[in-house]
Structures are given as C-alpha cells and as structure tokens.
Tab-separated table of C-alpha atoms and ligand atoms in Angstrom:
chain	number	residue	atom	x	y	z
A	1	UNK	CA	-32.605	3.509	13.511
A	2	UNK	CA	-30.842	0.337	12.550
A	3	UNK	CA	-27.226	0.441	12.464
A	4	UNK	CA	-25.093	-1.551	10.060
A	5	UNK	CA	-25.194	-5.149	11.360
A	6	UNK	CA	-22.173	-6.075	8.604
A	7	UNK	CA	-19.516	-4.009	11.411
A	8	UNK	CA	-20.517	-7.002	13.640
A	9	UNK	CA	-19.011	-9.379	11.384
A	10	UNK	CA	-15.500	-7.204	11.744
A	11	UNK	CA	-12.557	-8.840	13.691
A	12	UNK	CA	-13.095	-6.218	17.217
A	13	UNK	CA	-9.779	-4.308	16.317
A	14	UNK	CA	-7.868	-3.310	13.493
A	15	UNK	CA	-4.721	-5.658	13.229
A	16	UNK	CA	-2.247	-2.965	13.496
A	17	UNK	CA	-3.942	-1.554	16.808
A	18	UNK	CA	-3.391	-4.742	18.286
A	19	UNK	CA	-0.082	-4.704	17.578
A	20	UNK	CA	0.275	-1.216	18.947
A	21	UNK	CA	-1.645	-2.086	21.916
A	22	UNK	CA	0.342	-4.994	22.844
A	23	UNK	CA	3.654	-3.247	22.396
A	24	UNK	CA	2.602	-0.460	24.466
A	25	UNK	CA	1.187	-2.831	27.128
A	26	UNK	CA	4.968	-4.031	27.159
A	27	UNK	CA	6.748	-1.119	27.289
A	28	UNK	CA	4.750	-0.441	30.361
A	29	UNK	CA	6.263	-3.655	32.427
A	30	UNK	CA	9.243	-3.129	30.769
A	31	UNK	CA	10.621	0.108	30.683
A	32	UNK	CA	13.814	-0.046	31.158
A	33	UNK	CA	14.117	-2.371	27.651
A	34	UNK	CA	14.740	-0.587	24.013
A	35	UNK	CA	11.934	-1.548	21.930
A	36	UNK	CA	12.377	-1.712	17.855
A	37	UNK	CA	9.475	-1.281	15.928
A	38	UNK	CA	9.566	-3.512	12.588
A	39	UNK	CA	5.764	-3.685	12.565
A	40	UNK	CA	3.452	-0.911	10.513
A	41	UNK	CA	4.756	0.136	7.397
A	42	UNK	CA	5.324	3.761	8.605
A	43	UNK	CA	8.389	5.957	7.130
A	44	UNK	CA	11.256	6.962	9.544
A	45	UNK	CA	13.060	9.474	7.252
A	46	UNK	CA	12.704	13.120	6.816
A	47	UNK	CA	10.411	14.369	4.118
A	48	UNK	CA	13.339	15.187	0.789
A	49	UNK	CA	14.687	18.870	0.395
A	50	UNK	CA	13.017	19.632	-2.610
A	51	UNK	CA	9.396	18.572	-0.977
A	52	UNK	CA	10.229	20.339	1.655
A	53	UNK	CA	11.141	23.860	-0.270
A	54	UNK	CA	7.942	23.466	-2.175
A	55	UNK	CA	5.874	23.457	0.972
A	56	UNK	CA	7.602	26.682	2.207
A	57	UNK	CA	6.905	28.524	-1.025
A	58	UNK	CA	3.043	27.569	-0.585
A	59	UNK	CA	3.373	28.487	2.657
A	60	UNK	CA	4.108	31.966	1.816
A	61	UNK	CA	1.076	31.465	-1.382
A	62	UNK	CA	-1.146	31.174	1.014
A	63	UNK	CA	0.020	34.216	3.325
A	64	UNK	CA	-0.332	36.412	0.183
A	65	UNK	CA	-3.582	37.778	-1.269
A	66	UNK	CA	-2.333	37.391	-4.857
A	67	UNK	CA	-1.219	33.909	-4.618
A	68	UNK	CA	-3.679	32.572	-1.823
A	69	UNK	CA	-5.675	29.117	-2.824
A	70	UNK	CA	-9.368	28.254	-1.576
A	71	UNK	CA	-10.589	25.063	-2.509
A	72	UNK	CA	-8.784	23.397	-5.335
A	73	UNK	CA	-9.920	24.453	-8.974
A	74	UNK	CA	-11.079	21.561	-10.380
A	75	UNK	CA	-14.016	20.376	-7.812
A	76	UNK	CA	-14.091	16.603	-9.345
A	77	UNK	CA	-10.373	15.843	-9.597
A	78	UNK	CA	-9.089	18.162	-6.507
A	79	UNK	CA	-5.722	18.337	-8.100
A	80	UNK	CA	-3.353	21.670	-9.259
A	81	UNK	CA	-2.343	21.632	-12.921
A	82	UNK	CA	1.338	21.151	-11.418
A	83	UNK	CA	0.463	18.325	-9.390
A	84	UNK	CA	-1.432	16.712	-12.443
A	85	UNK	CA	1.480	17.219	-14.899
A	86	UNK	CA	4.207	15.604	-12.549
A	87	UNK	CA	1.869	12.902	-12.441
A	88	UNK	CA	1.303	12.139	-16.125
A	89	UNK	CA	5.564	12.781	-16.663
A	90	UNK	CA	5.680	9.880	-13.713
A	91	UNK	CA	3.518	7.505	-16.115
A	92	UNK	CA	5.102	8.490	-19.220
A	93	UNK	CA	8.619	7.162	-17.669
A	94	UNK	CA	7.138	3.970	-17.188
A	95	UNK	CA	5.599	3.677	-20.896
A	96	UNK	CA	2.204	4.677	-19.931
A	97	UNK	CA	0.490	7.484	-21.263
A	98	UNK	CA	-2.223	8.546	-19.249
A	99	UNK	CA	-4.876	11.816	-19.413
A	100	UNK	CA	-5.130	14.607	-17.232
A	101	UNK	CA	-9.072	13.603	-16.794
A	102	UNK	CA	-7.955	10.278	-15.561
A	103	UNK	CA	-6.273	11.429	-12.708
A	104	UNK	CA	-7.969	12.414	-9.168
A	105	UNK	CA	-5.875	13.651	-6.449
A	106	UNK	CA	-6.374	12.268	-2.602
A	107	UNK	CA	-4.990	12.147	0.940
A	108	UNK	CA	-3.812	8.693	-0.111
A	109	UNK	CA	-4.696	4.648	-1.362
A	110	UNK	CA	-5.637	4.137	2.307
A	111	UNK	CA	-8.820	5.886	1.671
A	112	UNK	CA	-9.794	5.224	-1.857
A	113	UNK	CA	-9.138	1.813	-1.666
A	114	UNK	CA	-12.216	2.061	0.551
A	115	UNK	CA	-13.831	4.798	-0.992
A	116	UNK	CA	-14.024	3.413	-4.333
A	117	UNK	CA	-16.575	0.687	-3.253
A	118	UNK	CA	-19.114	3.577	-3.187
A	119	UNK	CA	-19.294	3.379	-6.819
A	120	UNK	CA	-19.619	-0.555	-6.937
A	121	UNK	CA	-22.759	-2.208	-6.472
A	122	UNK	CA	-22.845	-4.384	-2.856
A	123	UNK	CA	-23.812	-7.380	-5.069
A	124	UNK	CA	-20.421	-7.889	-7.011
A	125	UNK	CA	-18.422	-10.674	-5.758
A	126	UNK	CA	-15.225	-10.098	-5.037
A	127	UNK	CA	-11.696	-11.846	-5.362
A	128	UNK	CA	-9.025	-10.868	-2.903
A	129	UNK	CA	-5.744	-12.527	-1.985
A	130	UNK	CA	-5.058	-14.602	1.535
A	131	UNK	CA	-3.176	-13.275	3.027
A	132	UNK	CA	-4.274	-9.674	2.196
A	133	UNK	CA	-3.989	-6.013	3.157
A	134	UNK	CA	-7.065	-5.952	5.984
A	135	UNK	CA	-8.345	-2.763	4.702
A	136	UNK	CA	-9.663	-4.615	1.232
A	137	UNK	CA	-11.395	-7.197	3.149
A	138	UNK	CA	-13.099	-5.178	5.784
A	139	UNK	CA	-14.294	-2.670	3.964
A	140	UNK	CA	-16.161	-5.411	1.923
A	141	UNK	CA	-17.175	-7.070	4.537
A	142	UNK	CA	-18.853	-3.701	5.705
A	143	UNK	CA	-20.478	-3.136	2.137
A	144	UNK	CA	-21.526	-6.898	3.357
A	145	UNK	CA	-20.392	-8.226	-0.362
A	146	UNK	CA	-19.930	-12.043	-0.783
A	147	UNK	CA	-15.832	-12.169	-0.889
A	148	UNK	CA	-13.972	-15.145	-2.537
A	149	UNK	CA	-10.515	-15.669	-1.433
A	150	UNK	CA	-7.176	-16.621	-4.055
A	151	UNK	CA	-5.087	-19.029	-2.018
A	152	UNK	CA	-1.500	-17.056	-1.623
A	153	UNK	CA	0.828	-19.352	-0.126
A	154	UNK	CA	4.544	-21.028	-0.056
A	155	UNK	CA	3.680	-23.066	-3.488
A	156	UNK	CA	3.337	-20.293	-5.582
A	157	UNK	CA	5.240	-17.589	-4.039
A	158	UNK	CA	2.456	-16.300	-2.686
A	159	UNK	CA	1.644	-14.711	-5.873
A	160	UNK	CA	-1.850	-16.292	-6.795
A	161	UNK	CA	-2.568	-16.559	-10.136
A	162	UNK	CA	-6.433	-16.335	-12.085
A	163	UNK	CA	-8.545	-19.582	-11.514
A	164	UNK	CA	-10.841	-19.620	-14.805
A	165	UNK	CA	-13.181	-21.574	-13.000
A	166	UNK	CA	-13.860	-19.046	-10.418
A	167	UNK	CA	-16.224	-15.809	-10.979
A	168	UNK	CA	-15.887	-12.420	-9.786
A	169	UNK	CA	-16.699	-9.019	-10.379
A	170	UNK	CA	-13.631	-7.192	-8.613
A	171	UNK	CA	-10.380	-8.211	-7.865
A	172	UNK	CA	-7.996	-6.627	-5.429
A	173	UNK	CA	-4.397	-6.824	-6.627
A	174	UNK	CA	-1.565	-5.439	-4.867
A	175	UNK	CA	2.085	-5.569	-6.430
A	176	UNK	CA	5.003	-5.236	-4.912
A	177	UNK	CA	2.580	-6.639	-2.569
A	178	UNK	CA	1.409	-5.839	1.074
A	179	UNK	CA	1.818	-7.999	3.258
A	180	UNK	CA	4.252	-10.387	1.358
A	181	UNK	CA	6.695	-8.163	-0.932
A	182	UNK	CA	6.435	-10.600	-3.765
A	183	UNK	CA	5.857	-8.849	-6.943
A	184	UNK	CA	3.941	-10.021	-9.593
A	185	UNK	CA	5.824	-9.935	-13.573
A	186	UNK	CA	4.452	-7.524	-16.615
A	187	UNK	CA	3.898	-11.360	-17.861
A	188	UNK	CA	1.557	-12.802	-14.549
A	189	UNK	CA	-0.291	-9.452	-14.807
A	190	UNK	CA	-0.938	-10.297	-18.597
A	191	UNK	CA	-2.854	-13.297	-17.275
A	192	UNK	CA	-4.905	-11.184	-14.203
A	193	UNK	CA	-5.929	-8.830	-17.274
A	194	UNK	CA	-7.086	-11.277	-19.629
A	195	UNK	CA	-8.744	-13.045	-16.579
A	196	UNK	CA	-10.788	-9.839	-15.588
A	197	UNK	CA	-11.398	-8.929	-19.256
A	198	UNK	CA	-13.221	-12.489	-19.995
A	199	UNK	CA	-15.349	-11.634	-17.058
A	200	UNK	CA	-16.107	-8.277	-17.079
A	201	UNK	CA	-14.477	-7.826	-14.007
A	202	UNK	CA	-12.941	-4.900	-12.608
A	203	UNK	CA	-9.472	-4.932	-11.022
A	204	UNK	CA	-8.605	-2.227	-8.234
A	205	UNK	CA	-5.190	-2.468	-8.029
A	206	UNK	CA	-2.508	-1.066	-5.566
A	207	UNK	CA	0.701	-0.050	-6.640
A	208	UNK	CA	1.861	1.807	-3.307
A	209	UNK	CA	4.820	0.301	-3.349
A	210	UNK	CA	6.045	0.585	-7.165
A	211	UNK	CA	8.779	2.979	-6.155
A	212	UNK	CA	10.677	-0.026	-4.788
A	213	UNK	CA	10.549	-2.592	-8.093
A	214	UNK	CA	14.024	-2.481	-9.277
A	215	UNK	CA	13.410	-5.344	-11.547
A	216	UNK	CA	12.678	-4.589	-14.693
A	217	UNK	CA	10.315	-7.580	-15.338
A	218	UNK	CA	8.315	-6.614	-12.863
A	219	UNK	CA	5.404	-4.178	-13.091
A	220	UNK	CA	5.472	-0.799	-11.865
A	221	UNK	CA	2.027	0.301	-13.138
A	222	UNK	CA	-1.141	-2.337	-14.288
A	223	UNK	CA	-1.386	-0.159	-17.241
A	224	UNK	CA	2.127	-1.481	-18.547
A	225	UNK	CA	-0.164	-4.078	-19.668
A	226	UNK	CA	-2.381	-3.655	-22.856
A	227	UNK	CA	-6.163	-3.985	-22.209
A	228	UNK	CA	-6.037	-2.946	-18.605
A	229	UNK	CA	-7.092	0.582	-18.916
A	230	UNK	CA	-10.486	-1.156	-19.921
A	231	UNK	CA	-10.589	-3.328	-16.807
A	232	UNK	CA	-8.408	-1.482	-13.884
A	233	UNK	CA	-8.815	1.573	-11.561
A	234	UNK	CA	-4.917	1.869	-10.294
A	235	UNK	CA	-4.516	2.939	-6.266
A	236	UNK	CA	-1.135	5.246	-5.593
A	237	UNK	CA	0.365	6.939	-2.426
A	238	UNK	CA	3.346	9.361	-1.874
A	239	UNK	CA	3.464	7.563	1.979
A	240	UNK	CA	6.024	5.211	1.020
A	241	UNK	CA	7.106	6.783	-1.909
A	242	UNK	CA	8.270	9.939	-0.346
A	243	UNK	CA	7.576	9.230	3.242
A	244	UNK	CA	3.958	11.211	2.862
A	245	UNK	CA	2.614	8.578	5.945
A	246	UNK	CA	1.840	11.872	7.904
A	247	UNK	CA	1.252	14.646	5.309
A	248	UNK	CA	-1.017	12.323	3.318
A	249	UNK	CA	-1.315	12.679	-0.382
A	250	UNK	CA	-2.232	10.250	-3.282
A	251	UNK	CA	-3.720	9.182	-6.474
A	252	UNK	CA	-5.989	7.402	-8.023
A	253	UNK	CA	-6.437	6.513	-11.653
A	254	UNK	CA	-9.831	5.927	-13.184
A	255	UNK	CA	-9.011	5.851	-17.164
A	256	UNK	CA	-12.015	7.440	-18.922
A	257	UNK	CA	-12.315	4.648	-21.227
A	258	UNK	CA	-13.081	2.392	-18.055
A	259	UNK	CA	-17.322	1.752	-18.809
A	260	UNK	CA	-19.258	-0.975	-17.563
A	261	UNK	CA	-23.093	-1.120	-19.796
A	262	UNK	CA	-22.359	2.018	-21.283
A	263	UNK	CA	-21.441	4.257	-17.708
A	264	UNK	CA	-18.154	6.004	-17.730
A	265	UNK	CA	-16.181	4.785	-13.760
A	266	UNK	CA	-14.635	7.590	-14.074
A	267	UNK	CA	-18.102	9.688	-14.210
A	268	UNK	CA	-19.265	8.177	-11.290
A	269	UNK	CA	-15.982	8.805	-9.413
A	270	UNK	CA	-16.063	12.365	-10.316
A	271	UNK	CA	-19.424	12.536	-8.651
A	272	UNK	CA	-18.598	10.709	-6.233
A	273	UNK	CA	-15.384	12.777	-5.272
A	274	UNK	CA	-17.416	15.995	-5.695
A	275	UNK	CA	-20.449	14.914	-3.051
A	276	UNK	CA	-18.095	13.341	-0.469
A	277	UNK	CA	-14.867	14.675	-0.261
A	278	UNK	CA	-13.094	18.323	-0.511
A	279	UNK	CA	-9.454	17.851	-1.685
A	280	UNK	CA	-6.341	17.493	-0.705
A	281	UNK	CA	-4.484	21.015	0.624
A	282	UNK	CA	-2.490	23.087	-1.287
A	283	UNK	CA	0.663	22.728	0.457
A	284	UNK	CA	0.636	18.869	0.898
A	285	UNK	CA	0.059	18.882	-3.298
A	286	UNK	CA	3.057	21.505	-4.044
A	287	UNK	CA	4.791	19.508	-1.896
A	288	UNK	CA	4.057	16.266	-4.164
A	289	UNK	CA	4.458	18.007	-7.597
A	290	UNK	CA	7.987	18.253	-6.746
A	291	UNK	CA	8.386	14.237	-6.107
A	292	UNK	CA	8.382	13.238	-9.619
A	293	UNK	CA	10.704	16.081	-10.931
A	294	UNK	CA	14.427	15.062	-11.990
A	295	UNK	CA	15.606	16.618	-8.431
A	296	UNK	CA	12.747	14.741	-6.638
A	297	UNK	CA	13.305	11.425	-8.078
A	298	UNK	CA	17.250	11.777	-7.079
A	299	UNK	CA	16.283	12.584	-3.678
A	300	UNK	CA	13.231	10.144	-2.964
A	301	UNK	CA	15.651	7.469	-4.469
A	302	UNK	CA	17.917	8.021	-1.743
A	303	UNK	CA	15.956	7.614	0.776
A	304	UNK	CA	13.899	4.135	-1.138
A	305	UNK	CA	17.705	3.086	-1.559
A	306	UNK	CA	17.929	3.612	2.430
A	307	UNK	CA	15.399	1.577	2.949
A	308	UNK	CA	16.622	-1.421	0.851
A	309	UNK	CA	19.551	-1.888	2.853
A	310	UNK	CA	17.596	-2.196	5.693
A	311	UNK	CA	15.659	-5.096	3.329
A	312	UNK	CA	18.890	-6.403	2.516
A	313	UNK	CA	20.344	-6.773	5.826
A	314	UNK	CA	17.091	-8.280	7.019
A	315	UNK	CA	17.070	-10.663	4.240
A	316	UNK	CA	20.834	-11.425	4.444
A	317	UNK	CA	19.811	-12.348	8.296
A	318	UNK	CA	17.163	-14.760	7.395
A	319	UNK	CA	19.397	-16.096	4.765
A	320	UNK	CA	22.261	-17.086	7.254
A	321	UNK	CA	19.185	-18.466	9.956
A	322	UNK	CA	18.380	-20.364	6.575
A	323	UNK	CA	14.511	-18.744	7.081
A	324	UNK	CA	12.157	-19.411	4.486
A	325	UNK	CA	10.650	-16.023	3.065
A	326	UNK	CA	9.919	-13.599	0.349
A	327	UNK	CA	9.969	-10.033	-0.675
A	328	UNK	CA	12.643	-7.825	0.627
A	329	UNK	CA	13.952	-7.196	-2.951
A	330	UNK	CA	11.484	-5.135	-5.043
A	331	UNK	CA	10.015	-4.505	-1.641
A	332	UNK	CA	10.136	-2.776	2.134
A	333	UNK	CA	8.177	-5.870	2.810
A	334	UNK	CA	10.209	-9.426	4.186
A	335	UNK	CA	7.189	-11.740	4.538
A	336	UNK	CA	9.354	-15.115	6.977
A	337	UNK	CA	8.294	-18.428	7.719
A	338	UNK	CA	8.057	-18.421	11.601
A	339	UNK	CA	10.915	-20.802	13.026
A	340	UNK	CA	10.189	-24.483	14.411
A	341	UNK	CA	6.492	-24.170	13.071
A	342	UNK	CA	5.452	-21.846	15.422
A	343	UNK	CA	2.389	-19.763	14.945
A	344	UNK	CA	2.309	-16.628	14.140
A	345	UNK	CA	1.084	-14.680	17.403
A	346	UNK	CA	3.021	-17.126	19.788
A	347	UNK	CA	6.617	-15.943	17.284
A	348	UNK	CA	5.133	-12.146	17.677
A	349	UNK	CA	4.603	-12.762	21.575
A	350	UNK	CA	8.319	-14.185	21.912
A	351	UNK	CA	10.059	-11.827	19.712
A	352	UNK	CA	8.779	-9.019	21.947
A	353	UNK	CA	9.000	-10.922	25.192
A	354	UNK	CA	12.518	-12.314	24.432
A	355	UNK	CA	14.418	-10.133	22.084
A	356	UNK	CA	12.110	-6.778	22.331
A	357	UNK	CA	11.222	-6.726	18.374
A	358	UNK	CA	8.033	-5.973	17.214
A	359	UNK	CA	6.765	-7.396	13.677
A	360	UNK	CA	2.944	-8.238	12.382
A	361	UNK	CA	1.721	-11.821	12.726
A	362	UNK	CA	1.034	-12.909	9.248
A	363	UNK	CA	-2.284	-14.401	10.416
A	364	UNK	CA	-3.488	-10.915	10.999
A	365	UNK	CA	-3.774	-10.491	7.157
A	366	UNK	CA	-5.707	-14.044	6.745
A	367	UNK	CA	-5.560	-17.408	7.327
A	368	UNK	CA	-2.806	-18.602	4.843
A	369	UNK	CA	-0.345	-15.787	6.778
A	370	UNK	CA	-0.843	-18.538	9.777
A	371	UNK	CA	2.968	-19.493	10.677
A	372	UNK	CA	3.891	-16.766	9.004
A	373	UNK	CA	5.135	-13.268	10.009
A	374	UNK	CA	6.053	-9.749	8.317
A	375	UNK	CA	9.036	-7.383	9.588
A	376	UNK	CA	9.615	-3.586	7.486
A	377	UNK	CA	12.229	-2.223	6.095
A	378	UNK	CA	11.247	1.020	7.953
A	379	UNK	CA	13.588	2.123	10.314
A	380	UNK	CA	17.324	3.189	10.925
A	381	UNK	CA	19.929	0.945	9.942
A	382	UNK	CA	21.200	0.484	13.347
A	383	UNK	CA	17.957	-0.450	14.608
A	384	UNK	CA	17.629	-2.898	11.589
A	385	UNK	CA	21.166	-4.536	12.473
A	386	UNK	CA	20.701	-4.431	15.927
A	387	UNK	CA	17.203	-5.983	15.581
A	388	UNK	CA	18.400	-8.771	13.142
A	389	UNK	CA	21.160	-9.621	15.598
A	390	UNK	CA	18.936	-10.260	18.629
A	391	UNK	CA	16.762	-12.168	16.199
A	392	UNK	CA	19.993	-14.383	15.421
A	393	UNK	CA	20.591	-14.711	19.170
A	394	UNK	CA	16.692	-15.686	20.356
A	395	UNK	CA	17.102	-18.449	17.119
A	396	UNK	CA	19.965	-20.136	17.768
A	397	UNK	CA	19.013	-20.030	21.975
B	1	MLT	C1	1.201	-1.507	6.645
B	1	MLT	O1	2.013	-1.586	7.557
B	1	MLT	O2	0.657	-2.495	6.150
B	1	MLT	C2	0.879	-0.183	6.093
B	1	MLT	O3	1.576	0.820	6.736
B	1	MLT	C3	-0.530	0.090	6.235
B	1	MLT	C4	-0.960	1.237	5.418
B	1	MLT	O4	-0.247	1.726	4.544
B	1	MLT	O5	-2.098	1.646	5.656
C-alpha cells in the first residue's frame, strides 16, 4: 500500500486551523481579555424567518407517512423540483436562463470545488490566482497537477487579467473574490471567456459571494457573459448567502452544452454525483427553496445589508488610518495593506497580542498576500466598531 505522496507536498495545516489554533492558544493565557473574531468567513446571524418556517414544515413531512422523503428523486442531480425551480427563477433575475438538467444540488462550493477535479484529468494545467482561496490550490496539489499562478497584486487591483502567452487547461476564478473582495466587471470577464475559449480551457468559477455585488457592472453570474456556458462550470453556496455555513447547502452548474472531444461535463458529473455522493437532506433543501422567493430575497437582503455596514465601517476605518485596501464594497471581504510594511503573520501576531483582534494573514492564501491581511464583515456591529476602534488605537500607538 502506497499512500498519496502529493499530501506531503501540503502546507502541515489548513490556514484557517492555524488561525484557530493560535487564537485559542491565546485565549488560554489570556482569559480575562474579549477576543473579536474577524478571521473565517463564518455567518453570525440567525438563519431568515421564511427558511426557517420551511424547515419546520419538512420537519413535520418527514414525521408523516404520506409526506415522508427517502433519498432525493432524482439520483444524479439530488435536488427537489422546488429547490430546482427557485434556482432557475434566481438565474432568470440576473438575465440568465439556465435548464433544470444543468443544475446539481450539494452541501455547498466548499466541496465541489474539490469534487469537481474528479472529472478532470490530473494532466491539465491549471491557472489559479495569488493570492487564492487555499482549497483550489491544495486540492490540485493533491491531484498532483502542474499549477500556474496569475500574479494578483496592488497594480492591478488584484484582479489578474488573461496572459495570452500563458497555457492552461482550467482556470479558477472567484468574483466578488475570496480572499480580496475585488470583483471582476461583466467587461474583464468578457476577456477570461474569450481567453479560455481560444484554449479550450475550462473555467470553474466561484460566485459564493454574488449576493453582495451591488454594482451593476459587476458580474453576478459567469454566464452573464455570452460563450461561457461553453467554457464554465459555475460554483454557488447558500453559506454566505443566507448564512447556510452550518446547515450546508449549494449548487453547482454544469450547462449541458459544456463538451470537451465530444463528452458531455455534465454526463460525467452526473456519474460522478451518483457513485460518490447521496444528496443533500430534505429539510436543509426546503429550507433553500424558500431563499430565492420574493419573501426570501427581502429577508436574506437584510441580513447581506447587515453585513455591509459592518464592511463599511471597516472600510471607513481604514480610510481615516489612510490604509491601502480593497473589497469591502461588493464584498464581506476588506483585503488591507499591513501598516509600516509589516508582514503579514508579525500584523496577525500584534493585532491579537495588542488589541485582541483576530484577522487571516494574507500570506496564508499565497505569496503575493505577503504584507497583506484580510478582516470579515462577519460579526455584530458592535464588535465591528469596537474592533475598528482598537485597531485605530494600536495604529496611531
Ligand atoms: C473563508 O473565510 O475564506 C471562508 O469562510 C472559507 C470557506 O467558505 O470555506
């Protein structure tokens, strides 16, 4: 038995259990202090009314023999017809009109962004961003696939645009983007799609964080653009969208006119989904079918609008420390410069030791986030104001 050598080649932890690990060794010598968390990307509000009612009434499905589910119906896709059609009404707001076939229901982008690979052969090349989400590079790197890297940095907004003269075979994309919160334009997404298109690439692209674009330049789905359904699998979540972190529910859209030599993606996904995984449960998807209705949207927007302000006072902060950054607009995501040219781990170590606030070092997410450093939009306001203001103080100490 031989195991798979490409783990070795993994940095030994996962970048946000080092975080958690060294905040935890810290609350341990320091009791007594109030720690605020402005690290992972994890929700802080209540799941909205109308998910919440939807759950109940599946609840009491499932305690009925009339109305109790199994396994879901469809044992390729995994999703309920009600789930589905919420779904395709979601697209068909943004201009996008999608089919039910293209459409396959998950516990959310987390996994299918690794999952997908299995349909991929280990030889394609692949193009992702620095600084990146870790979870596209590692699980590459444990497919052991040559990856190429797209310089993100202060120059270009950290919104890296198509080289021609560099070849690949998948691209990661991720807009509003993770870890940065710059969001690409419907017009700098034209370019990605032509780019992939030339060269038969495929684009796997993220759009977890759509629900925050308010601009309406900016894309909320790849498939605003013409050509991409021929070119782009799209990656969606309800964690951020409707605070689904710990119910876990999401998306994934393979269009069926997505072929590579004459082999339907969405084929091999479907056979893919069927052999490996089992679906998503009943309750968790009533509870998402009732996201994207009029009611949902209302209430979902509330609590997305919640966490803006908490972007907007962050931002607002940096702005008056006159702090270099980006994102925080179309975004839960304020990506800063760290102050006096400090690196990013030695800023994270005396934020927490100094002013108790925990962020992620930017270098955790590759080597162009070095001197950088990402804080969330995730948590109450008065943690967000209180945390900005002992920022403020440790800065002008
Ligand atoms: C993050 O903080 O980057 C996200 O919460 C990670 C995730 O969604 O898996």
């Amino acid at each position: 038995m031989k195991i798979n050598e490409n783990f070795l080649k993994l940095k030994d932890s996962y970048l946000f259990a080092t975080v958690g690990a060294k905040t935890a060794a810290y609350k341990r010598a320091h009791p007594d202090r109030e720690v605020i968390r402005l690290s992972i990307g994890d929700v802080t509000l209540p799941l909205a009314p109308v998910v919440i009612d939807a759950m109940h009434r599946a609840v009491d499905d499932m305690a009925n023999r009339a109305t109790f589910k199994g396994y879901a119906p469809d044992q390729t896709c995994y999703g309920y017809d009600r789930l589905l059609d919420s779904i395709l009404d979601s697209y068909a707001r943004k201009g996008v009109t999608l089919g039910k076939g293209d459409i396959f229901i998950s516990d959310g982008a987390k996994s299918d962004c690794g999952n997908i690979l299995d349909i991929l052969s280990a030889d394609n090349t692949v193009l992702v961003p620095d600084p990146v989400y870790p979870v596209y590079l590692d699980t590459n790197i444990m497919a052991g696939r040559k990856i190429l890297f797209a310089d993100a940095n202060e120059g270009n907004g950290f919104l890296p645009m198509p080289d021609p003269n560099v070849r690949a075979d998948i691209i990661y994309l991720c807009s509003p983007n993770n870890p940065t919160g710059a969001a690409y334009t419907k017009e700098q997404l034209k370019a990605w799609v032509g780019y992939a298109l030339m060269q038969d690439a495929l684009i796997l692209y993220d759009a977890a964080y759509e629900y925050f674009v308010t601009d309406s330049s900016l894309a909320r789905s790849i498939y605003q653009i013409e050509g991409a359904k021929n070119c782009a699998i799209e990656i969606c979540s309800y964690s951020k969208t409707a605070g689904f972190t710990g119910v876990r529910c999401g998306y994934t859209i393979v269009p069926q006119e997505l072929t590579r030599d004459g082999v339907s993606l969405n084929k091999l996904w479907a056979r893919r989904q069927s052999t490996k995984f089992n679906g998503t449960s009943y309750i968790t998807q009533m509870g998402a079918a009732a996201v994207f209705t009029e009611e949902g949207e209302r209430q979902i927007g509330e609590n997305i609008a919640y966490y803006r302000e908490n972007a907007r006072i962050i931002s607002a902060g940096l702005d008056s420390l006159g702090i270099w950054y980006t994102g925080g607009k179309n975004s839960p995501y304020i990506w800063m410069k760290c102050p006096n040219g400090m690196g990013s781990w030695e800023f994270f170590d005396e934020l927490l030791e100094k002013a108790s606030v925990v962020g992620t070092p930017g270098c955790g997410f590759g080597k162009n986030g070095e001197g950088f450093f990402r804080l969330t939009a995730f948590n109450t306001h008065e943690n967000t104001l209180e945390a900005m203001q002992r920022i403020a103080k440790l800065l002008k100490a």
